[in-house]
Amino acid sequence: PFLRFQDSERAHRRALLGLKFMAAFWPARWTLRAGCSHRVKLPIDFCGSTYTTPFGLAAGMDKNAEALRGWLELGLAFVEVGGITQHEQHGNPQPRMFRADKAEGLVNRMGFNNQGSLNVQKRLDRYAIRHGVYPVPLWVNLGKSKITSLEEAHLDYATTMERLWPHASVFVVNVSSPNTPNLRDLQNDDGLIRILNECQRVNNEQAALSNGKVKPVLVKVAPDLTDEQLEHMVQTARQHGAD
């Protein structure tokens, strides 16, 4: 109820900071864990990893990977951070998030606001030094910077992927946001193929350098495609290395 009477974006930010603050103290972490641990395990295998349940955090909530310890205490089986772009950007002018009370939902026009891949890389580096490898699969949602042209989009996605590769378990190529001008144009064959080819080049290079395996790459598409468009996109994505 306290959050309900605040502006929705401020409520989002304060909830995130509250979780981050609680996770810094072991009594609060214990309380979160006790209240949110699963009573039943529902393990599933997906893209080479076993998840304790099918339930995790989607992108958009923790864009900058700020509350990683907190999400663990909530019992989530995976955490997706982002969308993260190569360059830091502030997103669309405020207000840009609105409550849709009758639908019990939110209208989001954020515009890929995030601190940029270099800042997120530094945060994940610090987490790894202090706490080790993240204990559940960490997904990274890749977006395109607003200042990057469509012709250079593949380099924008690949740069972010290269910077965050050591920390991620799964990458999600986001070509579906309606809040970045012309982003959905990258769902066509040429744009999507360039992005996937460049990301897979980085994926293979980083795997070779670390003597590890390539990371799964997924594609996030718009929800309003026709069945024919969706089938064509899936075939194109699969043919060029998407999982």
Tab-separated table of C-alpha atoms in Angstrom:
chain	number	residue	atom	x	y	z
A	1	PRO	CA	0.000	0.000	0.000
A	2	PHE	CA	2.868	2.396	0.729
A	3	LEU	CA	4.285	1.902	-2.764
A	4	ARG	CA	0.846	2.052	-4.369
A	5	PHE	CA	0.455	5.772	-3.696
A	6	GLN	CA	3.823	6.683	-5.193
A	7	ASP	CA	4.662	7.397	-8.803
A	8	SER	CA	5.184	3.971	-10.395
A	9	GLU	CA	8.764	4.580	-11.551
A	10	ARG	CA	9.776	5.913	-8.127
A	11	ALA	CA	8.095	2.922	-6.502
A	12	HIS	CA	10.058	0.615	-8.804
A	13	ARG	CA	13.319	2.349	-7.919
A	14	ARG	CA	12.640	2.359	-4.178
A	15	ALA	CA	11.636	-1.311	-4.173
A	16	LEU	CA	14.906	-2.160	-5.921
A	17	LEU	CA	16.951	-0.112	-3.471
A	18	GLY	CA	15.067	-1.669	-0.557
A	19	LEU	CA	15.885	-5.166	-1.750
A	20	LYS	CA	19.521	-4.202	-2.292
A	21	PHE	CA	19.717	-2.731	1.225
A	22	MET	CA	18.090	-5.763	2.873
A	23	ALA	CA	20.429	-8.153	1.089
A	24	ALA	CA	23.424	-6.389	2.640
A	25	PHE	CA	22.560	-7.690	6.146
A	26	TRP	CA	22.375	-11.355	7.055
A	27	PRO	CA	19.284	-11.118	9.361
A	28	ALA	CA	17.307	-9.523	6.525
A	29	ARG	CA	18.632	-12.093	4.031
A	30	TRP	CA	17.573	-14.897	6.359
A	31	THR	CA	14.093	-13.367	6.677
A	32	LEU	CA	13.709	-13.086	2.905
A	33	ARG	CA	14.925	-16.641	2.410
A	34	ALA	CA	12.589	-18.035	5.045
A	35	GLY	CA	9.580	-16.321	3.540
A	36	CYS	CA	10.295	-17.078	-0.111
A	37	SER	CA	11.923	-20.517	-0.261
A	38	HIS	CA	10.051	-23.013	-2.432
A	39	ARG	CA	8.126	-25.782	-0.773
A	40	VAL	CA	8.263	-27.934	-3.917
A	41	LYS	CA	11.046	-28.305	-6.482
A	42	LEU	CA	10.105	-28.315	-10.166
A	43	PRO	CA	13.458	-28.862	-11.906
A	44	ILE	CA	13.693	-28.325	-15.659
A	45	ASP	CA	16.581	-28.614	-18.119
A	46	PHE	CA	16.978	-25.701	-20.496
A	47	CYS	CA	19.862	-24.841	-22.855
A	48	GLY	CA	22.306	-27.099	-21.057
A	49	SER	CA	21.522	-25.999	-17.494
A	50	THR	CA	19.227	-27.356	-14.794
A	51	TYR	CA	16.854	-24.833	-13.210
A	52	THR	CA	15.316	-25.567	-9.814
A	53	THR	CA	11.990	-24.147	-11.019
A	54	PRO	CA	10.741	-22.529	-14.255
A	55	PHE	CA	10.285	-19.221	-12.389
A	56	GLY	CA	12.797	-16.373	-12.637
A	57	LEU	CA	13.160	-12.621	-13.041
A	58	ALA	CA	12.570	-11.068	-16.460
A	59	ALA	CA	14.556	-8.151	-17.866
A	60	GLY	CA	13.451	-4.615	-17.042
A	61	MET	CA	13.240	-4.910	-13.258
A	62	ASP	CA	16.958	-4.847	-12.442
A	63	LYS	CA	18.412	-3.187	-15.530
A	64	ASN	CA	21.857	-2.553	-14.035
A	65	ALA	CA	22.364	-5.734	-11.956
A	66	GLU	CA	22.125	-3.786	-8.699
A	67	ALA	CA	20.297	-6.242	-6.423
A	68	LEU	CA	21.840	-9.591	-7.391
A	69	ARG	CA	22.109	-10.887	-3.814
A	70	GLY	CA	18.521	-9.931	-3.089
A	71	TRP	CA	17.064	-11.900	-5.988
A	72	LEU	CA	18.807	-15.034	-4.722
A	73	GLU	CA	17.035	-14.746	-1.378
A	74	LEU	CA	13.655	-14.608	-3.136
A	75	GLY	CA	14.164	-18.149	-4.419
A	76	LEU	CA	14.335	-17.306	-8.125
A	77	ALA	CA	15.759	-19.984	-10.410
A	78	PHE	CA	17.380	-17.471	-12.765
A	79	VAL	CA	17.833	-13.708	-13.014
A	80	GLU	CA	17.752	-11.700	-16.244
A	81	VAL	CA	19.384	-8.256	-16.048
A	82	GLY	CA	19.060	-5.471	-18.589
A	83	GLY	CA	18.267	-4.473	-21.222
A	84	ILE	CA	21.839	-3.296	-21.388
A	85	THR	CA	23.183	-1.218	-24.262
A	86	GLN	CA	26.739	-0.471	-25.288
A	87	HIS	CA	26.394	3.188	-24.276
A	88	GLU	CA	24.858	4.606	-21.114
A	89	GLN	CA	21.521	6.283	-21.782
A	90	HIS	CA	18.826	7.982	-19.754
A	91	GLY	CA	15.808	6.744	-21.703
A	92	ASN	CA	12.656	8.631	-22.603
A	93	PRO	CA	11.499	11.785	-20.764
A	94	GLN	CA	9.490	11.259	-17.579
A	95	PRO	CA	6.753	10.360	-16.831
A	96	ARG	CA	7.214	7.099	-18.761
A	97	MET	CA	5.649	4.357	-16.641
A	98	PHE	CA	1.915	4.342	-15.970
A	99	ARG	CA	-0.376	2.099	-13.950
A	100	ALA	CA	-3.210	0.412	-15.813
A	101	ASP	CA	-5.417	-0.251	-12.804
A	102	LYS	CA	-8.197	-2.183	-14.515
A	103	ALA	CA	-5.713	-4.557	-16.100
A	104	GLU	CA	-3.570	-4.702	-12.933
A	105	GLY	CA	-0.588	-3.890	-15.111
A	106	LEU	CA	1.855	-1.196	-16.178
A	107	VAL	CA	2.387	0.692	-19.423
A	108	ASN	CA	6.139	1.033	-19.897
A	109	ARG	CA	7.761	3.637	-22.148
A	110	MET	CA	11.154	3.648	-20.462
A	111	GLY	CA	13.315	3.617	-23.602
A	112	PHE	CA	16.149	1.273	-22.555
A	113	ASN	CA	17.410	3.497	-19.733
A	114	ASN	CA	20.537	1.862	-18.279
A	115	GLN	CA	24.065	2.661	-17.110
A	116	GLY	CA	25.748	1.089	-20.140
A	117	SER	CA	27.735	-2.091	-20.552
A	118	LEU	CA	31.007	-0.774	-19.093
A	119	ASN	CA	29.390	0.205	-15.791
A	120	VAL	CA	27.485	-3.081	-15.556
A	121	GLN	CA	30.694	-4.974	-16.362
A	122	LYS	CA	32.466	-3.261	-13.452
A	123	ARG	CA	29.568	-4.099	-11.101
A	124	LEU	CA	29.590	-7.774	-12.128
A	125	ASP	CA	33.388	-7.872	-11.776
A	126	ARG	CA	33.068	-6.571	-8.193
A	127	TYR	CA	30.366	-9.128	-7.397
A	128	ALA	CA	32.555	-11.964	-8.707
A	129	ILE	CA	35.537	-10.812	-6.616
A	130	ARG	CA	33.469	-10.555	-3.425
A	131	HIS	CA	31.074	-13.477	-3.791
A	132	GLY	CA	32.326	-15.746	-6.572
A	133	VAL	CA	30.301	-17.138	-9.451
A	134	TYR	CA	26.606	-16.268	-9.365
A	135	PRO	CA	24.879	-19.417	-8.053
A	136	VAL	CA	21.904	-19.387	-10.448
A	137	PRO	CA	21.941	-18.790	-14.224
A	138	LEU	CA	22.413	-15.094	-14.953
A	139	TRP	CA	20.756	-13.986	-18.171
A	140	VAL	CA	21.823	-10.757	-19.922
A	141	ASN	CA	19.342	-8.907	-22.121
A	142	LEU	CA	21.126	-7.066	-24.929
A	143	GLY	CA	19.644	-3.891	-26.413
A	144	LYS	CA	20.715	-1.317	-28.990
A	145	SER	CA	21.901	2.140	-27.947
A	146	LYS	CA	19.694	4.935	-29.235
A	147	ILE	CA	22.689	6.797	-30.718
A	148	THR	CA	23.816	3.749	-32.711
A	149	SER	CA	22.562	3.557	-36.283
A	150	LEU	CA	20.744	0.458	-37.525
A	151	GLU	CA	23.704	-0.209	-39.827
A	152	GLU	CA	26.025	-0.407	-36.804
A	153	ALA	CA	23.562	-2.209	-34.507
A	154	HIS	CA	25.360	-5.561	-34.743
A	155	LEU	CA	28.523	-3.986	-33.302
A	156	ASP	CA	26.560	-2.421	-30.433
A	157	TYR	CA	25.033	-5.769	-29.393
A	158	ALA	CA	28.335	-7.618	-29.820
A	159	THR	CA	30.341	-5.093	-27.768
A	160	THR	CA	27.993	-5.465	-24.814
A	161	MET	CA	28.095	-9.235	-25.185
A	162	GLU	CA	31.903	-9.268	-25.198
A	163	ARG	CA	32.109	-7.122	-22.055
A	164	LEU	CA	29.617	-9.216	-20.085
A	165	TRP	CA	30.410	-12.660	-21.519
A	166	PRO	CA	32.429	-13.964	-18.526
A	167	HIS	CA	29.492	-13.388	-16.155
A	168	ALA	CA	26.501	-14.477	-18.237
A	169	SER	CA	24.901	-17.897	-18.562
A	170	VAL	CA	22.470	-16.928	-21.348
A	171	PHE	CA	22.234	-13.931	-23.693
A	172	VAL	CA	18.931	-12.534	-24.965
A	173	VAL	CA	19.085	-10.430	-28.138
A	174	ASN	CA	16.261	-7.905	-27.737
A	175	VAL	CA	14.953	-6.639	-31.097
A	176	SER	CA	11.401	-6.119	-29.895
A	177	SER	CA	11.248	-2.934	-27.827
A	178	PRO	CA	8.817	-0.340	-29.232
A	179	ASN	CA	10.588	2.385	-27.221
A	180	THR	CA	13.793	2.603	-29.292
A	181	PRO	CA	13.183	4.245	-32.678
A	182	ASN	CA	13.190	1.738	-35.576
A	183	LEU	CA	14.502	-1.086	-33.376
A	184	ARG	CA	11.907	-3.512	-34.668
A	185	ASP	CA	13.328	-3.039	-38.167
A	186	LEU	CA	16.128	-5.322	-36.932
A	187	GLN	CA	13.645	-8.206	-36.880
A	188	ASN	CA	13.930	-8.430	-40.657
A	189	ASP	CA	16.338	-10.921	-42.183
A	190	ASP	CA	19.325	-8.662	-42.878
A	191	GLY	CA	19.350	-6.927	-39.497
A	192	LEU	CA	18.803	-10.061	-37.438
A	193	ILE	CA	21.359	-12.090	-39.388
A	194	ARG	CA	24.052	-9.409	-38.945
A	195	ILE	CA	23.414	-9.246	-35.196
A	196	LEU	CA	23.413	-13.002	-34.684
A	197	ASN	CA	26.511	-13.547	-36.829
A	198	GLU	CA	28.469	-10.874	-34.941
A	199	CYS	CA	27.283	-12.123	-31.535
A	200	GLN	CA	28.202	-15.697	-32.413
A	201	ARG	CA	31.650	-14.520	-33.536
A	202	VAL	CA	32.165	-12.959	-30.082
A	203	ASN	CA	30.638	-16.027	-28.432
A	204	ASN	CA	33.088	-18.391	-30.134
A	205	GLU	CA	36.087	-16.125	-29.520
A	206	GLN	CA	35.363	-15.760	-25.806
A	207	ALA	CA	34.711	-19.485	-25.411
A	208	ALA	CA	38.078	-20.256	-27.047
A	209	LEU	CA	39.916	-17.710	-24.880
A	210	SER	CA	38.448	-19.163	-21.685
A	211	ASN	CA	38.618	-22.819	-22.771
A	212	GLY	CA	34.883	-22.941	-22.106
A	213	LYS	CA	31.664	-23.502	-23.990
A	214	VAL	CA	29.694	-21.016	-26.048
A	215	LYS	CA	26.772	-19.420	-24.224
A	216	PRO	CA	23.160	-19.950	-25.360
A	217	VAL	CA	21.757	-17.049	-27.382
A	218	LEU	CA	18.013	-16.379	-27.454
A	219	VAL	CA	16.055	-13.818	-29.484
A	220	LYS	CA	13.284	-11.707	-27.927
A	221	VAL	CA	10.698	-10.790	-30.549
A	222	ALA	CA	7.700	-8.470	-30.645
A	223	PRO	CA	4.396	-9.910	-29.350
A	224	ASP	CA	2.323	-8.662	-32.277
A	225	LEU	CA	3.881	-10.598	-35.150
A	226	THR	CA	1.659	-12.704	-37.374
A	227	ASP	CA	2.113	-16.468	-37.253
A	228	GLU	CA	3.842	-16.345	-40.633
A	229	GLN	CA	6.249	-13.593	-39.519
A	230	LEU	CA	7.015	-15.429	-36.302
A	231	GLU	CA	7.695	-18.727	-38.062
A	232	HIS	CA	9.991	-16.989	-40.551
A	233	MET	CA	11.898	-15.220	-37.755
A	234	VAL	CA	12.336	-18.462	-35.827
A	235	GLN	CA	13.722	-20.196	-38.909
A	236	THR	CA	16.110	-17.312	-39.636
A	237	ALA	CA	17.293	-17.160	-36.029
A	238	ARG	CA	17.837	-20.913	-35.769
A	239	GLN	CA	19.751	-20.997	-39.049
A	240	HIS	CA	22.167	-18.387	-37.704
A	241	GLY	CA	22.968	-19.892	-34.323
A	242	ALA	CA	20.178	-18.802	-31.994
A	243	ASP	CA	19.053	-21.358	-29.441
